[in-house]
mmCIF file with all atom_site columns, C-alpha atoms and ligand atoms in Angstrom:
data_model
loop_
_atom_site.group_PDB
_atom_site.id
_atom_site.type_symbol
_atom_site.label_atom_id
_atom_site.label_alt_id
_atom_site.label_comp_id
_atom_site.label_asym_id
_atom_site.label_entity_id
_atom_site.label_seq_id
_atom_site.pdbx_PDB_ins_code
_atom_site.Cartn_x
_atom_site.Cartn_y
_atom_site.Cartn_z
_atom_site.occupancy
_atom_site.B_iso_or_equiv
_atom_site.pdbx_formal_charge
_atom_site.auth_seq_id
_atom_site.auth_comp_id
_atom_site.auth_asym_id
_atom_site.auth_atom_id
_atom_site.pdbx_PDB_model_num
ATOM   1   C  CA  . UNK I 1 1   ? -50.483 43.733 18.389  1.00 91.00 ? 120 UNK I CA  1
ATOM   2   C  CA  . UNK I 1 2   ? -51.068 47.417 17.917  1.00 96.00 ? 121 UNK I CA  1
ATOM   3   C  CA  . UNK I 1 3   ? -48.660 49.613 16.252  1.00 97.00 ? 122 UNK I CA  1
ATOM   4   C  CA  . UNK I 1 4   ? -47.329 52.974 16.356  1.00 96.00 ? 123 UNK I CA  1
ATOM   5   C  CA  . UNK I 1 5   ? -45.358 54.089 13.277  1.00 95.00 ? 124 UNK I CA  1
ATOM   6   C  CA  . UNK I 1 6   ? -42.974 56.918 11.930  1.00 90.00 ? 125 UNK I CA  1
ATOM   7   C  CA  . UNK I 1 7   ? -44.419 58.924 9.299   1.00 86.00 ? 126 UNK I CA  1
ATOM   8   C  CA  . UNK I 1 8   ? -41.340 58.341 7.290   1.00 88.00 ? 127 UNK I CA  1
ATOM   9   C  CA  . UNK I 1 9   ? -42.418 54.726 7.297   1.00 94.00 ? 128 UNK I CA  1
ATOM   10  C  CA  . UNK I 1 10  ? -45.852 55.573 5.018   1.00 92.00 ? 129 UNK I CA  1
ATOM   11  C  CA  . UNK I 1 11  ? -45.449 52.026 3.079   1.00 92.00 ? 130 UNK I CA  1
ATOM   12  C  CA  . UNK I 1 12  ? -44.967 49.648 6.074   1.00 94.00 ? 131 UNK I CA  1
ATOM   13  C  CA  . UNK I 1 13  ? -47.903 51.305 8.095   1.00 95.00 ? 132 UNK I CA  1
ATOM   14  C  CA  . UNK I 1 14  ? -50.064 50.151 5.412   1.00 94.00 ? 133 UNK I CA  1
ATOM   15  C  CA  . UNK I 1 15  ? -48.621 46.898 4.595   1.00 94.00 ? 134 UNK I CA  1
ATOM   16  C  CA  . UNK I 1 16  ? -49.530 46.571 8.246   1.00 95.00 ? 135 UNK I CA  1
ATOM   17  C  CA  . UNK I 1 17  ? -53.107 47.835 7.965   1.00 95.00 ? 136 UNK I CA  1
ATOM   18  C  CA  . UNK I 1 18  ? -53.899 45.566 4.895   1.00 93.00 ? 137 UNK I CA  1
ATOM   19  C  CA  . UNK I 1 19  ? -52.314 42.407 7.041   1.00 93.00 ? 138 UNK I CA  1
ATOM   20  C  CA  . UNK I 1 20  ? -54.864 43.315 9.955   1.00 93.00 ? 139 UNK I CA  1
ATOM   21  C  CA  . UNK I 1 21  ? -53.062 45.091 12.388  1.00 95.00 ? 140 UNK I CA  1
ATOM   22  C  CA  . UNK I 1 22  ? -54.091 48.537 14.019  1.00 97.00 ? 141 UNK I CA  1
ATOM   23  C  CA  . UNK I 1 23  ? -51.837 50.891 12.891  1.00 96.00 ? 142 UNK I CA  1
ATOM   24  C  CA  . UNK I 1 24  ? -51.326 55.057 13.789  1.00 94.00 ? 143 UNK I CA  1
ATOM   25  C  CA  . UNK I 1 25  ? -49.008 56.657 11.997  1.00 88.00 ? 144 UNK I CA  1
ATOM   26  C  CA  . UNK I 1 26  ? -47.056 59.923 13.666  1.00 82.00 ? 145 UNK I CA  1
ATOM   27  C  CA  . UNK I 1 27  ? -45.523 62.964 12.648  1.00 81.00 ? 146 UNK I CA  1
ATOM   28  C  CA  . UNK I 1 28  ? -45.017 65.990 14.372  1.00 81.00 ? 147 UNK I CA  1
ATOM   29  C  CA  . UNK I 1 29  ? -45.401 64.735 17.732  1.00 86.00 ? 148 UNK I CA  1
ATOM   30  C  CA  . UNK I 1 30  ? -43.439 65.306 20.886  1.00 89.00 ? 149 UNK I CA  1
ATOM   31  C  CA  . UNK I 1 31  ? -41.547 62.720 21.475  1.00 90.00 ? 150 UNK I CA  1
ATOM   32  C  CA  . UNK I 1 32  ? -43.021 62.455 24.884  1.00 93.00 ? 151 UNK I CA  1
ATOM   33  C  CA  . UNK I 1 33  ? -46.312 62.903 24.247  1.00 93.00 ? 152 UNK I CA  1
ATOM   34  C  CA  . UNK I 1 34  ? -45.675 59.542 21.645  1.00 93.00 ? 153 UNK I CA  1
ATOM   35  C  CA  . UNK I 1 35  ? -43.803 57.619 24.506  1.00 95.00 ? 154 UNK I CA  1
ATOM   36  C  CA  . UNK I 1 36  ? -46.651 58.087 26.697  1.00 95.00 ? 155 UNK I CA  1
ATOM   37  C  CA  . UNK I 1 37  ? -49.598 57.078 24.186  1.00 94.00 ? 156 UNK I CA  1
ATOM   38  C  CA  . UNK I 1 38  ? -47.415 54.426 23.425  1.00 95.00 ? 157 UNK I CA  1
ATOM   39  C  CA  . UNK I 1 39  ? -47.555 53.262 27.073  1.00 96.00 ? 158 UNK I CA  1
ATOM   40  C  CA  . UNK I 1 40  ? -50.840 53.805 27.367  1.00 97.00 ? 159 UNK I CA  1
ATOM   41  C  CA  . UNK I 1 41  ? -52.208 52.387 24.121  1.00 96.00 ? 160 UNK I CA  1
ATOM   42  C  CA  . UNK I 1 42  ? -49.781 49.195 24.456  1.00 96.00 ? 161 UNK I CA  1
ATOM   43  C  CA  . UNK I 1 43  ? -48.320 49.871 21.086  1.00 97.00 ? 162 UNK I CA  1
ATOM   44  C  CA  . UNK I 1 44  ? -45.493 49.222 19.525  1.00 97.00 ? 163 UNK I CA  1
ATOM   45  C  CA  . UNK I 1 45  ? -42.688 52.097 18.278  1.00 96.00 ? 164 UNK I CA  1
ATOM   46  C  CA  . UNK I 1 46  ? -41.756 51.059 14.874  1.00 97.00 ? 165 UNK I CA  1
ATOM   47  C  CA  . UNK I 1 47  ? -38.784 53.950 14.018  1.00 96.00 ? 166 UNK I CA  1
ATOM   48  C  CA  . UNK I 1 48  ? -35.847 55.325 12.334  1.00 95.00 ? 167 UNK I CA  1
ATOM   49  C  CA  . UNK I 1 49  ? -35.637 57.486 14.768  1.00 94.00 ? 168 UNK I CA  1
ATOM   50  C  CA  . UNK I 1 50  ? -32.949 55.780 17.230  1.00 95.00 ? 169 UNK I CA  1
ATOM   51  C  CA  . UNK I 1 51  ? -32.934 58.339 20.226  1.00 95.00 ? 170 UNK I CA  1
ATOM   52  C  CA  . UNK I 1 52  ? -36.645 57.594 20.577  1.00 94.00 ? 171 UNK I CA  1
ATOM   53  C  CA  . UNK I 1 53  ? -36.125 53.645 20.204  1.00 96.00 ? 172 UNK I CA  1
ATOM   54  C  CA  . UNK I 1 54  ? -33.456 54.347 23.382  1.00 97.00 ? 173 UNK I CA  1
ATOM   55  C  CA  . UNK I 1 55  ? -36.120 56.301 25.229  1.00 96.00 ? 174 UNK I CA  1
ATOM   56  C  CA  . UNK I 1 56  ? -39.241 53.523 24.289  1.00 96.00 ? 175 UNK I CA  1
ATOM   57  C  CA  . UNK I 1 57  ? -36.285 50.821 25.691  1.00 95.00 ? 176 UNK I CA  1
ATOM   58  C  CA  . UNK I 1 58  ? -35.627 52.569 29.129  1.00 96.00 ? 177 UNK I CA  1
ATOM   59  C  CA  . UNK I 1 59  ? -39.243 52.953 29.846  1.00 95.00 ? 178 UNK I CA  1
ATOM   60  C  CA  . UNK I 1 60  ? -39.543 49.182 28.985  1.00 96.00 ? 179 UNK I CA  1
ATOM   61  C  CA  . UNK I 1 61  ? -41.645 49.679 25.885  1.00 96.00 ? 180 UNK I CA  1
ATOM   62  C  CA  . UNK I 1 62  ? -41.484 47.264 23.118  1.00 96.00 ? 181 UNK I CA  1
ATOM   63  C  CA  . UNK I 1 63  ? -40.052 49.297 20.239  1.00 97.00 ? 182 UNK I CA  1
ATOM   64  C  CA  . UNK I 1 64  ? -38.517 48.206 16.541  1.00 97.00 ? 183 UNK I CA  1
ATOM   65  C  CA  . UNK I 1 65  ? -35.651 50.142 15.356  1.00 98.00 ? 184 UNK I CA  1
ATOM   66  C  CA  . UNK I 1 66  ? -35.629 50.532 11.287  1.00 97.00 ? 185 UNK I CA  1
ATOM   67  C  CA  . UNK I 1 67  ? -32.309 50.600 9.709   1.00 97.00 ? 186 UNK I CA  1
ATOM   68  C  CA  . UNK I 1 68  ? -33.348 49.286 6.065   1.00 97.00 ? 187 UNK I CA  1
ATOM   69  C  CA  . UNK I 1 69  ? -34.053 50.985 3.510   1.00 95.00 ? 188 UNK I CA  1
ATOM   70  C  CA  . UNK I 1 70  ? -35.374 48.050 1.751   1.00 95.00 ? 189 UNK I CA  1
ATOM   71  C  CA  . UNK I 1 71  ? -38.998 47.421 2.825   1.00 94.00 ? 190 UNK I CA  1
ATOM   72  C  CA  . UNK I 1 72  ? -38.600 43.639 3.079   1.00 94.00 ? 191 UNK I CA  1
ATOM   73  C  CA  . UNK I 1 73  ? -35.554 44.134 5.174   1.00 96.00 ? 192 UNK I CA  1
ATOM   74  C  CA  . UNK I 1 74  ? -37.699 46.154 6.870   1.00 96.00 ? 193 UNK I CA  1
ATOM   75  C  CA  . UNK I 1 75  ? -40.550 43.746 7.687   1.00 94.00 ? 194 UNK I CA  1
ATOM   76  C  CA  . UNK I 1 76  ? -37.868 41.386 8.626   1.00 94.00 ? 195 UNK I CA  1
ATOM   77  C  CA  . UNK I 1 77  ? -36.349 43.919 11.149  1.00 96.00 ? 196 UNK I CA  1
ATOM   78  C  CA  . UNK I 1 78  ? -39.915 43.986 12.547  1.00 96.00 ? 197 UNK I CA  1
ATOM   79  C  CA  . UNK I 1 79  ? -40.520 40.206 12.723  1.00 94.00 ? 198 UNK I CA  1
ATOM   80  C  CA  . UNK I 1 80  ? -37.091 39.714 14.597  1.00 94.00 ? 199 UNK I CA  1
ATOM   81  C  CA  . UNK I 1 81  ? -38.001 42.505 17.431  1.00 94.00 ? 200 UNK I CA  1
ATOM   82  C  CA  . UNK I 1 82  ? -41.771 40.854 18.162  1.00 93.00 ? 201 UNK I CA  1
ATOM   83  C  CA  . UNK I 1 83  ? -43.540 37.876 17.344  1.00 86.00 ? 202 UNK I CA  1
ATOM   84  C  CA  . UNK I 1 84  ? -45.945 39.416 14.972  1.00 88.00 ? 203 UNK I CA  1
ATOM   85  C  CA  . UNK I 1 85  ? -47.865 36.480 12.767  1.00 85.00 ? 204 UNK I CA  1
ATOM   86  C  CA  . UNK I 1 86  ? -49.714 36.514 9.565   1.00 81.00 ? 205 UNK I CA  1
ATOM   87  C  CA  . UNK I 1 87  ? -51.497 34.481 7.173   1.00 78.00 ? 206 UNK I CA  1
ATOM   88  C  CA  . UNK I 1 88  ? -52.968 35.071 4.156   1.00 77.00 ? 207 UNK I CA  1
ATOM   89  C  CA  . UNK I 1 89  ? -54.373 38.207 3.291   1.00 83.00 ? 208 UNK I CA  1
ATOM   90  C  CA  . UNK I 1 90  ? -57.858 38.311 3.751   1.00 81.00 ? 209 UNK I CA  1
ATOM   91  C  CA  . UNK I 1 91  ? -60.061 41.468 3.378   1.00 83.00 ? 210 UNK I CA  1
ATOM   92  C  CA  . UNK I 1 92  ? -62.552 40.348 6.126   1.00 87.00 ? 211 UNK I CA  1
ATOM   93  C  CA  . UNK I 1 93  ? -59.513 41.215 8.649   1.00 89.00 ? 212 UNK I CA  1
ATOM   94  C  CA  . UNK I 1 94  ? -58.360 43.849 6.845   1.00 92.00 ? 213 UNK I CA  1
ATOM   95  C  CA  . UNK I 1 95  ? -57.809 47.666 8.102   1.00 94.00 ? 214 UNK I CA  1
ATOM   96  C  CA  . UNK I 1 96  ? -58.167 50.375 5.907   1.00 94.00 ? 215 UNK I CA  1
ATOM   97  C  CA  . UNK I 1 97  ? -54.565 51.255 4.583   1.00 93.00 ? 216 UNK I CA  1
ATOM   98  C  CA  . UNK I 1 98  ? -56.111 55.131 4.482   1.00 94.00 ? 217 UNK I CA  1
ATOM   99  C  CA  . UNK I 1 99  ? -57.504 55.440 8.313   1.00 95.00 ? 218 UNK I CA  1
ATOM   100 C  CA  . UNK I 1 100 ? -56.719 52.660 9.914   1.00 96.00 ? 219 UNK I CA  1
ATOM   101 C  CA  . UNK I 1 101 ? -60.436 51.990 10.660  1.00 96.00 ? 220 UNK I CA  1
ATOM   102 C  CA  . UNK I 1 102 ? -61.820 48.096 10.351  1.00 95.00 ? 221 UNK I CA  1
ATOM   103 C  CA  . UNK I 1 103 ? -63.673 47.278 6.915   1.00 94.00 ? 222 UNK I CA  1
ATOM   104 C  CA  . UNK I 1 104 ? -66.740 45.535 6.380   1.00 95.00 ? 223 UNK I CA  1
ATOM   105 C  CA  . UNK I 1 105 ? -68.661 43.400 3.876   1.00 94.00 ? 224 UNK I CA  1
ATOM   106 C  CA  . UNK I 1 106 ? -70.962 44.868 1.583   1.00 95.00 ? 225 UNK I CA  1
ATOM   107 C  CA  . UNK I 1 107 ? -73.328 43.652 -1.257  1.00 94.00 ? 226 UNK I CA  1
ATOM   108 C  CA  . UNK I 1 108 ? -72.402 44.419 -5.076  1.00 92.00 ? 227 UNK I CA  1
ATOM   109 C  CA  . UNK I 1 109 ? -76.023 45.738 -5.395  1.00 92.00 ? 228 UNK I CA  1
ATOM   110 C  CA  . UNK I 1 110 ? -74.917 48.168 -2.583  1.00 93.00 ? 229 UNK I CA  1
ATOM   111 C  CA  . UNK I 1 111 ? -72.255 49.871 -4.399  1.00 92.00 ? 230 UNK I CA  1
ATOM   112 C  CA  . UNK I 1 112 ? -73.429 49.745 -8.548  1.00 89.00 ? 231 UNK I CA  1
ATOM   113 C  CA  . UNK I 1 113 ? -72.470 53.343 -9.221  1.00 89.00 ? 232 UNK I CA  1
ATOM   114 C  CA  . UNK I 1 114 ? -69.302 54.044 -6.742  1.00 91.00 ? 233 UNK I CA  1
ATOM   115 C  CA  . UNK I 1 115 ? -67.201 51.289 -8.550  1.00 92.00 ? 234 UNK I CA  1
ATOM   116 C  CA  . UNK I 1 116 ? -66.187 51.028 -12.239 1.00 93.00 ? 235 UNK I CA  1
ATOM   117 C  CA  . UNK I 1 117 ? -68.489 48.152 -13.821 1.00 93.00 ? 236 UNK I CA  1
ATOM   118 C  CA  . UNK I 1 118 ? -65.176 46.765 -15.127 1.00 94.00 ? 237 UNK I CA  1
ATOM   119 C  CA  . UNK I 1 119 ? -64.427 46.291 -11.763 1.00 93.00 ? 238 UNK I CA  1
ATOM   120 C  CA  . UNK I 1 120 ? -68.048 44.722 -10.651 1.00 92.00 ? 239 UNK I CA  1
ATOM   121 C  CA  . UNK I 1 121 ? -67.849 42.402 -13.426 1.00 93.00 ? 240 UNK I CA  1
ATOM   122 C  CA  . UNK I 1 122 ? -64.266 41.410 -12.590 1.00 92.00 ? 241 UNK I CA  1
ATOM   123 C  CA  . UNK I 1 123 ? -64.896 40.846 -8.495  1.00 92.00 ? 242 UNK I CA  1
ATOM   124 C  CA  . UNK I 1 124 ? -67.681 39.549 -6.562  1.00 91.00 ? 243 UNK I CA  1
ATOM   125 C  CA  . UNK I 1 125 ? -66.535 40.645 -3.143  1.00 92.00 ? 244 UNK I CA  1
ATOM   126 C  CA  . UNK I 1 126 ? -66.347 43.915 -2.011  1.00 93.00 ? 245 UNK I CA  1
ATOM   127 C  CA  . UNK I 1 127 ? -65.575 46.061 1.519   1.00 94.00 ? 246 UNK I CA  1
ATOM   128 C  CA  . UNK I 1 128 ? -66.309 49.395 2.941   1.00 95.00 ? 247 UNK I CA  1
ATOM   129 C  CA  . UNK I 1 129 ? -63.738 51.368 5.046   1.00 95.00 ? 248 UNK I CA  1
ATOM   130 C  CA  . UNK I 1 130 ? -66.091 51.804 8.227   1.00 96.00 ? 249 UNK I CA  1
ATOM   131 C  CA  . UNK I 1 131 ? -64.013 55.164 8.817   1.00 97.00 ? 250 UNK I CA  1
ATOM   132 C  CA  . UNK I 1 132 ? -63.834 56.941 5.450   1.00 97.00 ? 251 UNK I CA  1
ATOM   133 C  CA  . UNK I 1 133 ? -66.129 54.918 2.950   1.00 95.00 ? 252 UNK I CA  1
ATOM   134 C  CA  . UNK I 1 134 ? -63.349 53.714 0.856   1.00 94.00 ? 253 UNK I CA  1
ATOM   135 C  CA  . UNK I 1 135 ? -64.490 50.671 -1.197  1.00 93.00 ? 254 UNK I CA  1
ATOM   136 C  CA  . UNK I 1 136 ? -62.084 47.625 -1.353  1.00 93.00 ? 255 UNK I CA  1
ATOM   137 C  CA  . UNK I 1 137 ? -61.707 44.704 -3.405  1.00 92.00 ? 256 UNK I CA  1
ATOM   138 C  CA  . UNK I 1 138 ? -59.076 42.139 -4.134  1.00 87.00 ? 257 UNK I CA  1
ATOM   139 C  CA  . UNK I 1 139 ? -57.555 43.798 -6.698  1.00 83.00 ? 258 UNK I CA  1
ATOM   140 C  CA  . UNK I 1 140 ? -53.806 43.954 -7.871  1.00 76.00 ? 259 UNK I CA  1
ATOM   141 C  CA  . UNK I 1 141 ? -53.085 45.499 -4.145  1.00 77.00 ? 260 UNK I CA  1
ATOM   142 C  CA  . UNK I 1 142 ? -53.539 42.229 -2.840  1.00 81.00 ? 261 UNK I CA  1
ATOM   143 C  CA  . UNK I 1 143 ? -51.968 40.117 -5.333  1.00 84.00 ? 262 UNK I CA  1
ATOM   144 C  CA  . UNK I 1 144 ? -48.524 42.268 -4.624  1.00 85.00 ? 263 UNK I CA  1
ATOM   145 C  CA  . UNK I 1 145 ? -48.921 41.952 -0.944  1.00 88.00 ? 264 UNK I CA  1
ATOM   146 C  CA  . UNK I 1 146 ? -49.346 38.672 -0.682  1.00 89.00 ? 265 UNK I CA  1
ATOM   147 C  CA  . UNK I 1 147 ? -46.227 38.139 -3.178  1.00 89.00 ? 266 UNK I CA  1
ATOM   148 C  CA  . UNK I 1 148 ? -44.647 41.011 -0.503  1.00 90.00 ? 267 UNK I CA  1
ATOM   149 C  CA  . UNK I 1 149 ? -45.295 38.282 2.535   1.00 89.00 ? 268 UNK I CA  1
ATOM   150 C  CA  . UNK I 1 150 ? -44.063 35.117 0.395   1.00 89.00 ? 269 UNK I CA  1
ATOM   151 C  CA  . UNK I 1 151 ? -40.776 37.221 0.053   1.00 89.00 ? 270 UNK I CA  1
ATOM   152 C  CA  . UNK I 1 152 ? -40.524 37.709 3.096   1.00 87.00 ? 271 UNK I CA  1
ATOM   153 C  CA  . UNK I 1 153 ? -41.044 34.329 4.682   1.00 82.00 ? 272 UNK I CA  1
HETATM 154 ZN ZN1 . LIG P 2 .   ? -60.720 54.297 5.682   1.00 76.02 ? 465 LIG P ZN1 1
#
């Protein structure tokens, strides 16, 4: 399931991302121009924005309308509009919550003077943003995600 999100919705776009799922964010965009890469992209409106939600409905587009300002009301707003699934968090399946790109694997020995050594000591597994270089680990990001999803099932 791909996603297309509301700028104002910064947190939930990368909750997303970090759970696996493509994610774009948009701001400043004709409404249009959104409705039609929508279409075209097969991806889902997730708004607060409910003249566009009416628009995405009456072209047959899946869209979510957010009306919480709570962000596990939120997800749950989300989970009753499609039948999005996830497990646990895993950064093999991972996006990058920065650029949305897919992360990969890398070797400690790859990365010795771009992380802390706090941090190599602490972790043994690492990933690279293949968009921006960002290096990832399963820090205290994680942890508080995957207390996020027990919340919220
Ligand atoms: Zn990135």
């Amino acid at each position: 399931m791909l996603f297309f999100v509301d700028a104002m919705l910064g947190n939930i776009a990368k909750k997303l991302r970090i759970l696996g799922f493509d994610c774009k964010y948009y701001s400043d965009i004709d409404d249009v121009k959104l409705l039609e890469k929508s279409k075209n992209e097969n991806r889902v409106i997730i708004s607060k924005d409910q003249n566009l939600i009416k628009r995405a409905d009456k072209m047959g587009l899946l869209s979510v309308y957010i009306s919480k300002e709570d962000e596990i009301e939120q997800f749950k707003e989300i989970l009753q509009k499609t039948n999005l699934e996830f497990g646990e968090i895993s950064g093999d399946g991972a996006r990058c919550p920065k650029c949305n790109s897919t992360t990969s694997k890398i070797k400690k020995s790859e990365i010795i003077n771009q992380v802390k050594e706090k941090t190599l000591e602490e972790h043994d597994e690492f990933w690279r943003c293949d968009g921006c270089d960002q290096i990832y680990w399963e820090g205290i990001h994680i942890k508080n995600l995957q207390e996020f999803v027990r919340k919220i099932k």
